[in-house]
């Protein structure tokens, strides 16, 4: 297993380098200019000066190698300096956002907690809702409950989050007034009151995303359960005279979870990627909102860095999913 | 008009509300929300209005502009004029006197050196200062004494009130920004995000593209202000969400730029929690006529250049007919509601500067048809499309991707089709359209289309700079890497001559007269620019927020020190 | 002689297993797969009944329905005094230790995420209150009985060979000391060399533990020396049920005859007498069986009556039950001496 992991990690390095170049070229070729948000009242000469100040007029390969150096050398060095008080990164330019002129990693650092908390919770809530629905739907296939579960999943799949989110806002914020519509990033959870406040402001985005997540995962769970339920070993368990609870929860469920766990693991990078629409709608300043803002403003360093981190996470979680699979399913061994 | 009534209502509420004699910091927190989040608090490194407005609560210019576009002193004792000796007789210098004992929010005194530094900061060749035009034509800025700032121009300057006027050009603290000159400017993250200023608030927390947290400035010059102890600006989302947070859920006190469809405006107003206010500046949604031939058959380098006049639109009768066929009030109703009004002017405001050009406001389809007949464009083959010399009257009409613009394109296409014009529509990503990339065929400057629609405005009440766009020399062309503001390639020596004259006139009434003439020359006299809608910025504030005076000439938060909680 | 005859341990009476077919978006009930359609037989304690027939004729379904692994549509399954087909869930669960099954596919019937020890001892968790050590001791004992090395106790099913897996399946079935075991083609998935080992193992166990088997197979030669009596199934029904030596010597039912003609006959004398009968056509679908005799579409001796009237399973010779019009009064050329006998042949 260890050699397998190491081999895969080594293989990932050239892959990621190629990915980073492809992303860089794609992002660079995308139409748009960092100046497109500047009002027309700013004259062309000034615009040109501003572009030069950003370094955006440099040839693409110069910028790519600068970025590589910054990403793989300056930023880690900066972190090391920060921890151990060394001065490796002294005088080195960190990756700066064109839009805000702040270091990209500072922005990511500011935003990651919200994304993790809100989107992560939504993912968790989605899973917690999805598993029982999927399990029971499969166990009582074609029952009223199963039909209801199917309807729920269809809605979750097909209703876009900007629609469900807006609907939730109108119902829960405008009519009922239970929850705020805008996420307050400055809120510090220090006591019971502020904790409740945090829960309330998370309610709407978590609901919106949780619904979408639950829909997908419940379907996976259901079909995986159905696959296993008709297997001979389940019949064996029944023949053994095991109670129905043990048959379903121990035999069927444990085997059905293998592919579901993999799907869940593969979905984790998307937590980091945030939820562009939901974050924007509820003012959650997460990674997704940062990405879309950066794309609109043609903030190349920001888009490039985020996209690359995203690629790294995808590669990483693919590996983790594989390892998990081997861990959960004794039939699979990587040697 | 409904909006007028609402505005008057707002004024009445303000008038009746007990004046804010309260002490400083007694009204708690004021919460603002912007649909676009604040990226940076240094207006010199950004062009974004969101950033400029946010920073205006912290950083201040020497003088601001009031809702009528009239200057009001902020950091100076009075507005320098020729009469009071603040402006030299030959118009080559202006001298500002700082209020005595003025302090930065960190308690250190504000001196003339700070203004001198600000000038150096923005004019540094490597700094990439976005407000460089404000300092154009300045030979030097000197500190005569700690209280006196003398700005000397390269020559006589008709409008000397550009540097240090309005939120676009505030004074920075030298001590904080000293190490941030030139190429180092973007690297001063802390200073750029949390600048020290003289305004009613100071930044206490800043998360990029999300939230600005502010506390009242203990050293603010008026000891009774601000009424609010703290302020927060939350950004992100969309216009509708921002409006809703003020008008329906009451989570926020003020929402800037809540441009939403007219019917949504009405339903939100019905919730009774707040009201909309509109700042009418000079923003005009217009159709620009291409005076050069954008045909793809022309060789690259000659396409859309003065070498080849436009085969159809060069005829003023065609241009006039196209304008006459449009019903501008329908456009307003569909797209903007209270946030817009029909106009025929490029300079629609302030009132004293706007021409009384109203002829285009009534649609005249018959008249338009007659004009096209006269111009020789007739439907000779009966297919509903006019033609002349075997050429169809076909126009490519481009704009940016934007729901209102697509509605407008559809409506205008209908009218023009009725007129017998074949119209092809095109919508371009705004990032590309306004991006100015000389390599892209789709920028508004390249204008590879017959007509295009967008909005533009003058950033000061005095439109001199803005009118300068239409000089012959400003036409974008391959030689200028397709930069230049004279999008139409309009070229009229009379216009250039009159414009040059404007530069030498200091008498305001005379300037207004010339500006109106120039406005008419590009609109009703030539129909090169076809104005459609005078657009305001729609903002929303809750009924519990008092003191709001919407302002199109300066930051909307220009008088945030006077805002208070209605009890 | 009559009173010396012991009571049968297993009695199956008119067992039916119909799987409903739903179709359309509203899942309307449009028909049934009649996988088992009225099957009756009984098995004496310590004996083996062979159940043979082509693939898809319903053999596994009989076994599963008997053990209530399917809910039978109709019929009675009396095992050791209880009607298993009607037991309520809890008593059924309590009943399960007496009746077990060895499955057709040894790989699929073992939970891939459980080790041998877990698989074998799980029923002990449920049905005994032994200590861990007691259970482990029992696991070892069973492993010895089926000839598995004790070292393998913590291995997962996929780490075994096919034959070893089937031994695990058998050990598992034995764990609760059952009296009756359904062996559903326990050797079909195995190598010929290993088949004999497993069959011998089953025989040894039967001898040692006094087990009663229903031995399902499509390999007639294997059944021959394992089973005292053999039932031949065709399309959900029993065609012939005879003592195995009689059946192999002289099959009565035309289908049994055809089936046996294909089997390699070790006795050259018998082999010489036999000529291979090749059946034409396909087996009809159990969802839509023929109106009369199920075999009428392929029977070489088909008569008119066969297409309209279903023949009952009747005792035509002592101890031999056949469902064919050739042997009924109604059949024109049938053996007229056929005794009208009760289907179960209880009075034998
Ligand atoms: N759960 C089910 N639903 C519907 N039809 C079924 C089901 N199980 C079995 N059948 C059908 O019932 C018939 C008998 O199946 P069964 O598995 O009993 O055959 P078999 O005699 O054991 O065959 P094999 O020798 O291949 O194991 C087949 O036609 C099969 O398609
Ligand atoms: S009943 Fe008729 S069809 Fe059926 S087996 Fe006998 S002879 Fe053949
Ligand atoms: Mg079978």
XYZ file of N, CA and C and ligand atoms in Angstrom, chain C residues 60 104 184-185, ligand 3:
13
model
N -33.471 -24.138 -8.015
C -33.027 -23.257 -6.925
C -34.217 -22.616 -6.263
N -25.338 -22.274 -4.549
C -24.809 -22.639 -5.850
C -23.467 -21.975 -6.133
N -27.681 -26.599 -3.004
C -28.075 -26.085 -4.313
C -26.869 -26.119 -5.240
N -26.769 -27.157 -6.003
C -25.652 -27.346 -6.925
C -24.327 -26.972 -6.269
Mg -30.117 -22.797 -9.614
